[in-house]
Coordinates of C-alpha atoms and ligand atoms in Angstrom, one line a residue:
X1 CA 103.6 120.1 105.7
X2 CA 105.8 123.0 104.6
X3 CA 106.6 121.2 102.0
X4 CA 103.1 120.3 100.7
X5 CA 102.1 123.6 100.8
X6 CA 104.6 125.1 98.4
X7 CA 103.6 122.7 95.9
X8 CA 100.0 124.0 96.1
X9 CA 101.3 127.8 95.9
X10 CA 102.8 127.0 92.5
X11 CA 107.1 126.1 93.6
X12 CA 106.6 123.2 91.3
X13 CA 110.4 122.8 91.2
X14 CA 110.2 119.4 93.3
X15 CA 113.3 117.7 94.6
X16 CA 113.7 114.0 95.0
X17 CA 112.7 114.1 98.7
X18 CA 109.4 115.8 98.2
X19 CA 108.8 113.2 95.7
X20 CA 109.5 110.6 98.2
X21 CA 107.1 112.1 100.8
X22 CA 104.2 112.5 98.1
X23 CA 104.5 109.4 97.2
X24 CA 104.5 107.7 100.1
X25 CA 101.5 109.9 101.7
X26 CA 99.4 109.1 98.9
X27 CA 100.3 105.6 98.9
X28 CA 99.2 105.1 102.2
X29 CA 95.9 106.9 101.7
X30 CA 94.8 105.0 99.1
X31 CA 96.5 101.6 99.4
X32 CA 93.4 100.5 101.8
X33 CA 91.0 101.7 99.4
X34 CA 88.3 99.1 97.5
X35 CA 88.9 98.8 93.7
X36 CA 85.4 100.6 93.4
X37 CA 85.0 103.8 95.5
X38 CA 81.7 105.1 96.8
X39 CA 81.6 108.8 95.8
X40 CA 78.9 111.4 96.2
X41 CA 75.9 111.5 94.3
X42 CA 75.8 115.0 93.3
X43 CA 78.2 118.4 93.2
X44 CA 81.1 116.5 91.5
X45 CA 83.6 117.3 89.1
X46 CA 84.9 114.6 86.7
X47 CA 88.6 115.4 85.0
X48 CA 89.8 113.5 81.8
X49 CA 93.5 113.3 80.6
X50 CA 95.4 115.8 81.7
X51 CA 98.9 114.1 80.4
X52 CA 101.6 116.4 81.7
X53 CA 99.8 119.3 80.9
X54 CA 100.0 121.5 83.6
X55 CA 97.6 124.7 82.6
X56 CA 95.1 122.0 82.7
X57 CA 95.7 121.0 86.2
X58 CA 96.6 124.4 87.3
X59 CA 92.7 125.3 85.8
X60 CA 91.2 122.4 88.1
X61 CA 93.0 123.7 90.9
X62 CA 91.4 127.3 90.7
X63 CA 87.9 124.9 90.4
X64 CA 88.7 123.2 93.6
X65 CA 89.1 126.8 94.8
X66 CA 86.1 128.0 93.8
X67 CA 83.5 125.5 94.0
X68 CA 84.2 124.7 97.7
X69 CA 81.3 122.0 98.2
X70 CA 82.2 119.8 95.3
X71 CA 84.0 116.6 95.2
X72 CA 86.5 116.3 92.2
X73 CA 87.7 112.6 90.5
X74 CA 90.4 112.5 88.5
X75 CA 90.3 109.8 86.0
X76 CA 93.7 108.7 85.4
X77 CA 96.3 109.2 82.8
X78 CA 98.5 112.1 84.6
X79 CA 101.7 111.8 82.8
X80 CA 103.3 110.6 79.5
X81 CA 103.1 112.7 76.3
X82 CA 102.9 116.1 77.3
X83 CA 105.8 119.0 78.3
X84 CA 105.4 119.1 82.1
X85 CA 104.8 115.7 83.2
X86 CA 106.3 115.2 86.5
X87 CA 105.2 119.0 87.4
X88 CA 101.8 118.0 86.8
X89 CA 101.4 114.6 88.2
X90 CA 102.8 116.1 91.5
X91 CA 100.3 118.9 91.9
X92 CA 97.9 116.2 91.2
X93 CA 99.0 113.9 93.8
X94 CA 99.4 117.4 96.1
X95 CA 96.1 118.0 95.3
X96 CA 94.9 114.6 96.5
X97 CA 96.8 114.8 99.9
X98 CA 95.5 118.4 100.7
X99 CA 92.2 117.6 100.2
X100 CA 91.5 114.0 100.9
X101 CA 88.1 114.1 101.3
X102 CA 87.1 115.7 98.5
X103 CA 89.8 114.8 95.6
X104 CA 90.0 111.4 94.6
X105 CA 92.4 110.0 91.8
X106 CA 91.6 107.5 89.6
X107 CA 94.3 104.4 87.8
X108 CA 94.4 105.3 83.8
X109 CA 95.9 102.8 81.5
X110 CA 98.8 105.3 81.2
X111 CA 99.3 104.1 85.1
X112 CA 100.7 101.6 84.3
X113 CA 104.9 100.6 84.3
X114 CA 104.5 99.1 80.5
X115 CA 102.9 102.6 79.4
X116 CA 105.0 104.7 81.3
X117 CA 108.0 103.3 79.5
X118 CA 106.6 103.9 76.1
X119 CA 105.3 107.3 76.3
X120 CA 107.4 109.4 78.2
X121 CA 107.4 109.6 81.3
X122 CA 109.8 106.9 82.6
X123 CA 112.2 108.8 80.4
X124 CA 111.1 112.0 81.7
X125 CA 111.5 110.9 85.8
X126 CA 114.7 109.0 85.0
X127 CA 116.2 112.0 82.8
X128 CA 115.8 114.2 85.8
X129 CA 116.3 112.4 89.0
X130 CA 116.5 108.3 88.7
X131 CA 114.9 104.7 88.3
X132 CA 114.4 104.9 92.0
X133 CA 112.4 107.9 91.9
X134 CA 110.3 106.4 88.7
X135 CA 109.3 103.1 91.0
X136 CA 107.9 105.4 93.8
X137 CA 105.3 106.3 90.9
X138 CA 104.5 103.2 89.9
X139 CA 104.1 102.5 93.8
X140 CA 101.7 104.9 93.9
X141 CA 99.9 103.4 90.1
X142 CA 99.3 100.5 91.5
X143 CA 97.1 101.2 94.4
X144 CA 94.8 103.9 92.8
X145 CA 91.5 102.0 92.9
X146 CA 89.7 101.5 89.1
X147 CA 86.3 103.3 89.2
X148 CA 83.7 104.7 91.5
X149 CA 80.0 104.4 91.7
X150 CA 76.9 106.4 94.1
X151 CA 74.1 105.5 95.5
X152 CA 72.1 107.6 92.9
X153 CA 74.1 105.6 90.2
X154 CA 76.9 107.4 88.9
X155 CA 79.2 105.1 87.6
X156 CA 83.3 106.2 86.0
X157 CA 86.2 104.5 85.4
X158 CA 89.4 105.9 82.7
X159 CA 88.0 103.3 79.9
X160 CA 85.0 101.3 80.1
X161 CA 83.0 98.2 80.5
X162 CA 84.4 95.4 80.6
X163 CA 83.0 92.3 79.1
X164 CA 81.9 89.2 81.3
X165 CA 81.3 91.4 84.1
X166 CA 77.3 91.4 85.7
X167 CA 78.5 92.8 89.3
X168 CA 80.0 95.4 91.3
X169 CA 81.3 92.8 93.4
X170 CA 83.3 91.1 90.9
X171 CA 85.5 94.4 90.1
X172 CA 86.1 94.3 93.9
X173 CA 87.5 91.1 94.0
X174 CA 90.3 91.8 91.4
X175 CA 93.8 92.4 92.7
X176 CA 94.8 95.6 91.6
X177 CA 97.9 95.5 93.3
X178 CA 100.2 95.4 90.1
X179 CA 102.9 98.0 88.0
X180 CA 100.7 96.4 84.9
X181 CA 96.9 95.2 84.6
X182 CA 97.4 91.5 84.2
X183 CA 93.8 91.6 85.2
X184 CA 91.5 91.2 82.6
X185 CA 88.7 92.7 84.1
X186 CA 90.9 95.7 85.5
X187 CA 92.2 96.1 82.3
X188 CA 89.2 96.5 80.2
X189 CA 88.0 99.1 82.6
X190 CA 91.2 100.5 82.0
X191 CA 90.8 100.6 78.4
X192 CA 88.1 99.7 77.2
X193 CA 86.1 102.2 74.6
X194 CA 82.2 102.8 73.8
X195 CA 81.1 102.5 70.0
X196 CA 77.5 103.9 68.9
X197 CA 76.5 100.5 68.0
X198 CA 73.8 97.9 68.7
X199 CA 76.7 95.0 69.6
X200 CA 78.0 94.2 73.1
X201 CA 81.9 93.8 72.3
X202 CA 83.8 94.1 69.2
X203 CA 87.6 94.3 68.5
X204 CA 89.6 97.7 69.2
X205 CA 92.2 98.5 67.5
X206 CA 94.4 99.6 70.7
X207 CA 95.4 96.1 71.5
X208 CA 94.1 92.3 71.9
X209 CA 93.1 92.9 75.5
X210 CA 90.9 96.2 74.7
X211 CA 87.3 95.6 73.5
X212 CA 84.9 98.4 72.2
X213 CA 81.4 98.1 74.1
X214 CA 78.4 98.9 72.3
X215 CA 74.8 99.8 73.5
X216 CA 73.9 96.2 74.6
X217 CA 77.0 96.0 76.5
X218 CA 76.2 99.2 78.0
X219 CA 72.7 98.9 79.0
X220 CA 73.3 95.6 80.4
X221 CA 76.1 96.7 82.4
X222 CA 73.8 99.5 83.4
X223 CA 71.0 97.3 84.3
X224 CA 72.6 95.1 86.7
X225 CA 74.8 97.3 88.8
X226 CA 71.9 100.5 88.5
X227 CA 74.0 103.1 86.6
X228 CA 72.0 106.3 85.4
X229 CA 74.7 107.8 84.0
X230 CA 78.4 107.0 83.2
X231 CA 81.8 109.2 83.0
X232 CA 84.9 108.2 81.1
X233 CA 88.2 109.6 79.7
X234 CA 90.8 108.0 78.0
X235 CA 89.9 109.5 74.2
X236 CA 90.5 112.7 72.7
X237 CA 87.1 114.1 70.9
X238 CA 87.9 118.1 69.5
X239 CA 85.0 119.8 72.1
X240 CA 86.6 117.9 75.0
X241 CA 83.8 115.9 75.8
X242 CA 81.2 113.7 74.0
X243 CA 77.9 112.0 74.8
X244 CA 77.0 108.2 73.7
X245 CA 73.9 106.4 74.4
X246 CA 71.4 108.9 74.2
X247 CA 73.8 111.1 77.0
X248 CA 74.0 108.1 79.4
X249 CA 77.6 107.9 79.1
X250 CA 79.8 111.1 78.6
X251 CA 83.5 110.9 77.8
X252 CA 85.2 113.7 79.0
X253 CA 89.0 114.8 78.1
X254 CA 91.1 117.8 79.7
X255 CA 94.4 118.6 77.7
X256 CA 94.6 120.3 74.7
X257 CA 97.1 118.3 72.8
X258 CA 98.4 121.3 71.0
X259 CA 95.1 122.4 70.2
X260 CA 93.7 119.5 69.2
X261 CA 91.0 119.5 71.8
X262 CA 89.0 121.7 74.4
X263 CA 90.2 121.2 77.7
X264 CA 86.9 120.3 79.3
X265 CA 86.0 119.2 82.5
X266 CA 81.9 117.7 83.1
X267 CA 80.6 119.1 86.9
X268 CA 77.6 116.9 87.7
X269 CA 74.9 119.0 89.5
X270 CA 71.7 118.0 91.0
X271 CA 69.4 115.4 89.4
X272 CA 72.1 114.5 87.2
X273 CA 72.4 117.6 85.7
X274 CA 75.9 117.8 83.5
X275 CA 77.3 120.8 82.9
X276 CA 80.6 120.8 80.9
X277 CA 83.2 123.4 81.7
X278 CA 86.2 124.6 79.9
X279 CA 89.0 124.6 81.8
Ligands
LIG1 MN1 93.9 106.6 78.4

């Protein structure tokens, strides 16, 4: 795993055939996974958007370094946008293979072939090697599974709730299995946003399919599949993280989008302790 290693040790120079091994390694990892992951209930790290950034990866890295008994998930949204996209999606997905048990990724709505065309990073992988190389992306996109959940109830996904949804057993069932979400239900989770309001769903301005939840949607959600506390990414807040719902649900982001934001990452402690870190 020559190959794997020099990724780790910073040769992020990559050549089409390392791409094709990451790829498919990942693949195979995850392709048997469920659409909901069981993670564990304390000592984990959750990352937001890192979109091509790669200081921001490289600064999880030295966490997974340091904090040696914690369990890091990455919440999707690797590429598009930023200056090193392919650079950083790969040590991502090295990342992931190196450390299997302890480094789970997560399917953003930037994972996605329809996304990818749009902001960047089909342009990017085609620019520099090809349309085959692109598709062994999206390979890998559409088998990341969509959240995870504890036994202590921890629940994350990229987006959010989505609406008509009262079990953990009916985000199982979807078929994930897709370059795009036709799924509703995997698409709102996806997408989704949460809104400091009393309503359950509302319109969002980011498309027909995407729904803001509110605090009914949220505690009801909460109440029937037992989540004490929820982690999301997918929106850009200036401190790199925010709280909703009286701290029930944090949204955490970890580029810096020029300066624009904190990188941040949240570690989750004991007794659902959240500490957020700068990365
Ligand atoms: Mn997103």
């Amino acid at each position: 795993m020559d190959f794997l290693q020099s990724i780790l040790d910073g040769n992020l120079d990559t050549t089409r055939e390392d791409i094709e091994k990451l790829t498919r390694m990942v693949r195979n990892i995850y392709r048997t996974k469920p659409n909901v992951v069981e993670i564990p209930s304390r000592n984990v790290f959750f990352v937001g958007d890192l979109h091509g950034e790669l200081d921001s990866i490289l600064g999880v890295q030295r966490l997974l370094l340091k904090y040696k008994t914690h369990s890091f998930v990455f919440l999707g949204d690797y590429a598009d946008r930023g200056p090193a996209q392919i650079e950083t999606i790969n040590l991502v997905l090295a990342l992931a293979l190196s450390e299997p048990e302890r480094v789970l990724m997560i399917r953003g709505n930037h994972e996605s072939d329809e996304v990818a065309r749009r902001y960047g990073f089909y342009s990017e992988v085609t620019r520099k090697f090809s349309f085959e190389v692109y598709s062994k992306y999206l390979e890998v996109f559409q088998v990341l599974p969509i959240a995870v959940t504890s036994s202590n109830g921890i629940f994350a996904c990229h987006g959010g709730i989505p609406e008509g949804v009262s079990s953990l057993d009916e985000i199982q069932r979807c078929n994930r299995v897709n370059q795009n979400f036709p799924d509703d239900i995997l698409h709102q989770l996806a997408w989704n946003d949460p809104k400091e309001a009393d309503f359950r769903f509302a319109a969002n301005s980011r498309g027909m399919r995407v729904k803001a939840f509110g605090r009914k949607a949220f505690n009801e959600f909460s109440e029937n599949i037992g989540v004490k506390i929820m982690f999301r990414a997918h929106e850009i807040f200036p401190e790199g993280f925010k709280k909703f719902f009286d701290g029930k649900l944090i949204s955490v982001f970890s580029a810096a989008y020029h300066g624009a934001a904190v990188p941040m990452v949240l570690r989750l402690g004991a007794d659902f302790k959240v500490e957020p870190m700068k990365l």
